């Protein structure tokens, strides 16, 4: 399939595999190509943006090198500090949400773009017309932004906590990731608000952990006094609750449902939510395979 892009953007179709994957433990942006050396300038931002979200390219399996072109475009946009592209990239989240590489690297690219990108991320996070998945990713992108721009920490914490005050209205998964972001930012000053969410049971605990784990994450508890929960099993219950709209132990829950009339066989040892994911991605278990059969103490399902 031919893709019509001008020079030098069309060069990205022949470069091939990107180096330094976003989940690599030894990841280093210094290993990225210097796209400015390839002749890219601000005048190429519109075409690079178009390529980054081009569904025809993203779905093209005719040539292995072609599939890497959008990722190269994202990286080039980051190096060009293309803050004008942020809204377009987010508006077309549906085109890249299934690309794990892009989803995991987008936060670093937005951070490279600078303060204007952060303002757009804030706006999209607040807008409940955006998909929950996009807003969840944005919480992670904002944390990555703060890692490179510490001066925005207070503003970021304020934005996350303002949204968390609406925990009764929010999706439980959304609340869980807001809390995780506050943990990642060491925002112990918001622990009273977080406790309100736990007390109201308005979160999926498999993501940030139970209250003891939350206290440890915020640095107000040294170690657990109760056995660590099986977060895999908790995640399965939460998935079922979301699907059926009720708790598996409620009278209204149908135990004959094929989804719940199961026994789980554990082929792996339990994995802590903050430990490296056993899939080898390099990410923490809580942000990777916590809800997937076969990982972190999950296993096969027997009916």
Short mmCIF file of C-alpha atoms in Angstrom, two decimals:
data_model
loop_
_atom_site.label_atom_id
_atom_site.label_comp_id
_atom_site.label_asym_id
_atom_site.label_seq_id
_atom_site.Cartn_x
_atom_site.Cartn_y
_atom_site.Cartn_z
CA UNK A 1 0.00 0.00 0.00
CA UNK A 2 1.42 3.38 -1.01
CA UNK A 3 1.32 6.23 1.48
CA UNK A 4 1.58 9.77 0.20
CA UNK A 5 3.88 11.89 2.35
CA UNK A 6 6.40 14.53 1.25
CA UNK A 7 10.10 14.62 1.99
CA UNK A 8 11.51 14.17 4.56
CA UNK A 9 8.48 12.56 6.23
CA UNK A 10 8.44 9.71 3.72
CA UNK A 11 11.91 8.69 4.98
CA UNK A 12 10.25 7.41 8.16
CA UNK A 13 8.70 4.52 6.20
CA UNK A 14 12.07 2.94 5.52
CA UNK A 15 13.92 3.44 8.84
CA UNK A 16 12.41 0.38 10.48
CA UNK A 17 12.39 -0.66 14.12
CA UNK A 18 12.68 1.96 16.83
CA UNK A 19 15.24 1.55 19.60
CA UNK A 20 14.67 1.87 23.36
CA UNK A 21 11.13 0.51 23.86
CA UNK A 22 8.98 2.38 26.41
CA UNK A 23 8.83 -0.62 28.76
CA UNK A 24 12.57 -1.37 28.72
CA UNK A 25 14.37 -1.27 32.05
CA UNK A 26 17.41 0.31 30.36
CA UNK A 27 15.34 2.80 28.40
CA UNK A 28 17.15 5.97 27.34
CA UNK A 29 15.85 8.65 24.98
CA UNK A 30 19.46 9.27 23.96
CA UNK A 31 19.11 6.08 21.93
CA UNK A 32 16.40 7.69 19.79
CA UNK A 33 17.26 8.91 16.34
CA UNK A 34 17.93 12.63 16.10
CA UNK A 35 15.17 13.49 13.66
CA UNK A 36 16.39 17.05 13.30
CA UNK A 37 19.53 15.61 11.71
CA UNK A 38 17.28 13.97 9.13
CA UNK A 39 16.10 17.39 8.02
CA UNK A 40 12.96 17.77 10.11
CA UNK A 41 11.84 21.23 11.18
CA UNK A 42 8.72 22.91 12.51
CA UNK A 43 7.36 23.20 8.99
CA UNK A 44 6.95 19.39 8.98
CA UNK A 45 4.81 19.25 12.13
CA UNK A 46 1.45 19.04 10.26
CA UNK A 47 2.58 16.08 8.14
CA UNK A 48 4.22 14.36 11.13
CA UNK A 49 1.01 14.78 13.11
CA UNK A 50 -1.01 13.34 10.24
CA UNK A 51 1.32 10.34 10.07
CA UNK A 52 1.22 9.75 13.83
CA UNK A 53 -2.56 9.17 13.66
CA UNK A 54 -2.85 7.74 10.14
CA UNK A 55 -5.10 4.67 10.50
CA UNK A 56 -4.16 3.37 7.05
CA UNK A 57 -0.49 3.29 8.04
CA UNK A 58 -1.20 1.87 11.49
CA UNK A 59 -3.16 -0.99 9.90
CA UNK A 60 -0.75 -1.60 7.03
CA UNK A 61 0.95 -4.99 7.49
CA UNK A 62 2.41 -5.16 4.00
CA UNK A 63 5.87 -4.10 5.13
CA UNK A 64 7.34 -4.33 8.62
CA UNK A 65 9.13 -0.99 8.33
CA UNK A 66 5.88 0.82 7.53
CA UNK A 67 4.40 -0.01 10.93
CA UNK A 68 7.22 1.82 12.69
CA UNK A 69 6.68 5.08 10.80
CA UNK A 70 3.98 6.50 13.13
CA UNK A 71 6.17 5.86 16.17
CA UNK A 72 9.05 7.67 14.51
CA UNK A 73 6.60 10.51 13.80
CA UNK A 74 5.63 10.72 17.49
CA UNK A 75 9.28 10.88 18.51
CA UNK A 76 10.04 13.53 15.93
CA UNK A 77 7.12 15.61 17.20
CA UNK A 78 8.56 15.38 20.70
CA UNK A 79 11.98 16.54 19.58
CA UNK A 80 10.38 19.41 17.68
CA UNK A 81 8.42 20.39 20.83
CA UNK A 82 5.29 20.33 18.69
CA UNK A 83 2.86 21.59 21.33
CA UNK A 84 0.39 22.53 18.59
CA UNK A 85 -0.09 18.80 17.88
CA UNK A 86 -1.25 17.76 21.35
CA UNK A 87 -4.97 18.34 20.87
CA UNK A 88 -5.00 16.59 17.49
CA UNK A 89 -3.14 13.59 18.88
CA UNK A 90 -5.52 13.29 21.83
CA UNK A 91 -8.60 13.80 19.66
CA UNK A 92 -7.47 10.81 17.60
CA UNK A 93 -6.77 8.54 20.58
CA UNK A 94 -9.03 5.93 18.98
CA UNK A 95 -6.47 5.48 16.19
CA UNK A 96 -3.53 4.63 18.46
CA UNK A 97 -5.10 3.24 21.65
CA UNK A 98 -4.35 -0.35 20.58
CA UNK A 99 -0.68 0.39 19.87
CA UNK A 100 1.07 -0.48 23.13
CA UNK A 101 4.28 1.24 22.10
CA UNK A 102 2.57 4.56 21.41
CA UNK A 103 0.30 4.38 24.46
CA UNK A 104 3.29 3.84 26.74
CA UNK A 105 5.57 6.38 25.08
CA UNK A 106 3.08 9.21 24.55
CA UNK A 107 3.64 10.61 28.04
CA UNK A 108 7.34 11.14 27.40
CA UNK A 109 6.61 12.75 24.06
CA UNK A 110 4.11 15.16 25.61
CA UNK A 111 6.64 16.00 28.33
CA UNK A 112 9.20 16.86 25.65
CA UNK A 113 6.71 19.30 24.11
CA UNK A 114 6.71 21.52 27.20
CA UNK A 115 4.28 23.49 29.41
CA UNK A 116 1.66 24.12 26.74
CA UNK A 117 1.22 20.36 26.39
CA UNK A 118 0.56 20.05 30.12
CA UNK A 119 -2.26 22.59 29.92
CA UNK A 120 -3.94 20.58 27.17
CA UNK A 121 -3.58 17.34 29.16
CA UNK A 122 -5.26 19.04 32.13
CA UNK A 123 -8.16 20.16 29.97
CA UNK A 124 -8.71 16.70 28.51
CA UNK A 125 -8.52 15.08 31.95
CA UNK A 126 -11.26 17.36 33.29
CA UNK A 127 -13.59 16.78 30.35
CA UNK A 128 -15.80 13.80 31.21
CA UNK A 129 -16.92 13.64 27.59
CA UNK A 130 -13.57 12.03 26.84
CA UNK A 131 -13.27 8.27 27.19
CA UNK A 132 -12.34 6.87 30.59
CA UNK A 133 -9.38 5.04 29.06
CA UNK A 134 -7.96 8.23 27.57
CA UNK A 135 -8.37 10.10 30.84
CA UNK A 136 -6.70 7.25 32.74
CA UNK A 137 -3.73 7.40 30.37
CA UNK A 138 -3.61 11.16 30.85
CA UNK A 139 -3.15 10.71 34.61
CA UNK A 140 -0.07 8.64 33.81
CA UNK A 141 1.14 11.16 31.21
CA UNK A 142 0.83 14.00 33.70
CA UNK A 143 2.97 12.09 36.21
CA UNK A 144 5.60 11.51 33.52
CA UNK A 145 5.47 15.21 32.72
CA UNK A 146 6.22 16.09 36.35
CA UNK A 147 9.24 13.79 36.31
CA UNK A 148 10.74 16.17 33.72
CA UNK A 149 9.11 19.43 34.86
CA UNK A 150 9.00 19.40 38.65
CA UNK A 151 7.78 23.01 38.75
CA UNK A 152 4.33 21.80 37.71
CA UNK A 153 3.99 19.31 40.59
CA UNK A 154 1.61 21.42 42.73
CA UNK A 155 -0.54 22.25 39.71
CA UNK A 156 -0.69 18.59 38.75
CA UNK A 157 -1.63 17.45 42.26
CA UNK A 158 -4.30 20.14 42.41
CA UNK A 159 -5.83 19.01 39.11
CA UNK A 160 -5.81 15.33 40.07
CA UNK A 161 -7.25 15.93 43.53
CA UNK A 162 -9.93 18.32 42.24
CA UNK A 163 -11.18 15.54 39.99
CA UNK A 164 -10.93 13.01 42.83
CA UNK A 165 -13.25 15.13 44.99
CA UNK A 166 -15.96 13.99 42.55
CA UNK A 167 -15.30 10.37 43.50
CA UNK A 168 -18.98 9.60 43.99
CA UNK A 169 -19.64 10.54 40.37
CA UNK A 170 -16.46 9.13 38.85
CA UNK A 171 -15.92 5.68 37.41
CA UNK A 172 -14.27 3.49 40.10
CA UNK A 173 -11.40 2.69 37.77
CA UNK A 174 -10.87 6.41 37.19
CA UNK A 175 -10.67 7.00 40.94
CA UNK A 176 -8.15 4.20 41.30
CA UNK A 177 -5.80 5.70 38.73
CA UNK A 178 -6.18 9.19 40.18
CA UNK A 179 -5.07 7.78 43.53
CA UNK A 180 -2.20 5.90 41.89
CA UNK A 181 -1.04 9.13 40.26
CA UNK A 182 -1.11 10.93 43.62
CA UNK A 183 0.93 8.07 45.09
CA UNK A 184 3.47 8.35 42.29
CA UNK A 185 3.77 12.07 43.07
CA UNK A 186 4.20 11.40 46.83
CA UNK A 187 1.21 13.66 47.45
CA UNK A 188 0.80 12.71 51.11
CA UNK A 189 -0.98 16.04 51.66
CA UNK A 190 -3.99 14.51 49.87
CA UNK A 191 -4.19 11.37 51.99
CA UNK A 192 -7.36 12.50 53.81
CA UNK A 193 -9.16 12.84 50.49
CA UNK A 194 -7.89 9.44 49.41
CA UNK A 195 -9.15 7.92 52.68
CA UNK A 196 -12.63 9.25 51.89
CA UNK A 197 -12.59 7.34 48.60
CA UNK A 198 -11.54 4.13 50.36
CA UNK A 199 -14.16 4.57 53.07
CA UNK A 200 -16.84 5.01 50.40
CA UNK A 201 -15.53 1.98 48.47
CA UNK A 202 -15.48 4.08 45.32
CA UNK A 203 -12.39 2.58 43.68
CA UNK A 204 -10.98 -0.62 42.24
CA UNK A 205 -8.52 -1.59 44.98
CA UNK A 206 -6.58 -3.96 42.74
CA UNK A 207 -4.97 -0.91 41.11
CA UNK A 208 -3.62 1.23 43.99
CA UNK A 209 -3.88 -1.55 46.61
CA UNK A 210 -5.86 -1.72 49.83
CA UNK A 211 -5.67 0.96 52.51
CA UNK A 212 -2.57 -0.53 54.15
CA UNK A 213 -0.75 -0.53 50.83
CA UNK A 214 -1.96 3.02 50.23
CA UNK A 215 -0.54 4.15 53.57
CA UNK A 216 2.78 2.51 52.70
CA UNK A 217 2.79 4.20 49.28
CA UNK A 218 2.22 7.60 50.91
CA UNK A 219 4.97 6.93 53.44
CA UNK A 220 2.80 6.97 56.57
CA UNK A 221 3.09 3.25 57.29
CA UNK A 222 6.27 1.20 57.29
CA UNK A 223 4.88 -2.28 56.67
CA UNK A 224 1.70 -4.32 56.54
CA UNK A 225 0.13 -5.81 59.67
CA UNK A 226 -2.24 -8.08 57.75
CA UNK A 227 -1.51 -10.59 54.97
CA UNK A 228 -1.24 -9.07 51.52
CA UNK A 229 -4.47 -9.49 49.54
CA UNK A 230 -4.59 -11.55 46.38
CA UNK A 231 -4.90 -8.64 43.97
CA UNK A 232 -5.43 -10.89 41.00
CA UNK A 233 -8.56 -12.37 42.53
CA UNK A 234 -9.71 -8.92 43.61
CA UNK A 235 -9.24 -7.64 40.06
CA UNK A 236 -11.39 -10.49 38.73
CA UNK A 237 -14.17 -9.65 41.18
CA UNK A 238 -13.97 -5.98 40.22
CA UNK A 239 -14.19 -6.82 36.53
CA UNK A 240 -17.31 -8.88 37.21
CA UNK A 241 -18.81 -6.13 39.33
CA UNK A 242 -18.31 -3.69 36.49
CA UNK A 243 -19.86 -6.08 33.99
CA UNK A 244 -22.87 -7.13 36.08
CA UNK A 245 -23.38 -3.97 38.11
CA UNK A 246 -23.39 -5.82 41.42
CA UNK A 247 -21.05 -7.56 43.82
CA UNK A 248 -20.49 -11.32 43.24
CA UNK A 249 -21.78 -12.01 46.75
CA UNK A 250 -25.02 -10.06 46.35
CA UNK A 251 -28.28 -12.05 46.16
CA UNK A 252 -28.96 -10.57 42.74
CA UNK A 253 -25.75 -12.02 41.32
CA UNK A 254 -26.32 -15.15 39.21
CA UNK A 255 -23.83 -17.85 40.26
CA UNK A 256 -24.69 -19.89 37.18
CA UNK A 257 -23.08 -17.25 34.96
CA UNK A 258 -20.20 -18.86 33.05
CA UNK A 259 -18.02 -15.88 33.94
CA UNK A 260 -18.25 -16.54 37.68
CA UNK A 261 -18.83 -20.29 38.03
CA UNK A 262 -15.12 -20.95 37.82
CA UNK A 263 -12.15 -22.20 39.77
CA UNK A 264 -8.78 -20.56 39.34
CA UNK A 265 -5.63 -22.65 39.31
CA UNK A 266 -2.49 -20.74 40.31
CA UNK A 267 0.61 -21.75 38.27
CA UNK A 268 2.59 -18.67 39.39
CA UNK A 269 3.54 -17.29 42.80
CA UNK A 270 1.74 -14.19 44.03
CA UNK A 271 3.19 -10.93 42.75
CA UNK A 272 3.07 -7.66 44.66
CA UNK A 273 1.35 -4.83 42.81
CA UNK A 274 4.52 -2.70 42.88
CA UNK A 275 6.82 -5.53 41.83
CA UNK A 276 7.98 -6.02 38.22
CA UNK A 277 5.32 -7.67 36.10
CA UNK A 278 6.14 -11.34 35.40
CA UNK A 279 5.37 -10.83 31.70
CA UNK A 280 8.80 -9.20 31.37
CA UNK A 281 7.56 -5.80 30.22
CA UNK A 282 9.63 -3.93 32.78
CA UNK A 283 6.53 -2.16 34.09
CA UNK A 284 5.05 -2.54 37.55
CA UNK A 285 2.47 -5.31 37.88
CA UNK A 286 -0.26 -2.78 38.83
CA UNK A 287 0.17 -1.01 35.49
CA UNK A 288 0.50 -4.10 33.35
CA UNK A 289 -1.02 -7.59 33.66
CA UNK A 290 -2.78 -7.44 37.04
CA UNK A 291 -6.11 -8.41 35.51
CA UNK A 292 -4.94 -10.89 32.89
CA UNK A 293 -5.26 -14.65 33.28
CA UNK A 294 -1.91 -16.38 33.70
CA UNK A 295 0.01 -13.52 35.30
CA UNK A 296 0.76 -12.46 38.80
CA UNK A 297 -0.92 -15.42 40.43
CA UNK A 298 -3.74 -15.63 37.96
CA UNK A 299 -3.70 -18.77 35.96
CA UNK A 300 -5.94 -20.91 33.86
CA UNK A 301 -9.67 -20.93 34.37
CA UNK A 302 -11.48 -24.26 34.85
CA UNK A 303 -15.27 -24.43 34.53
#
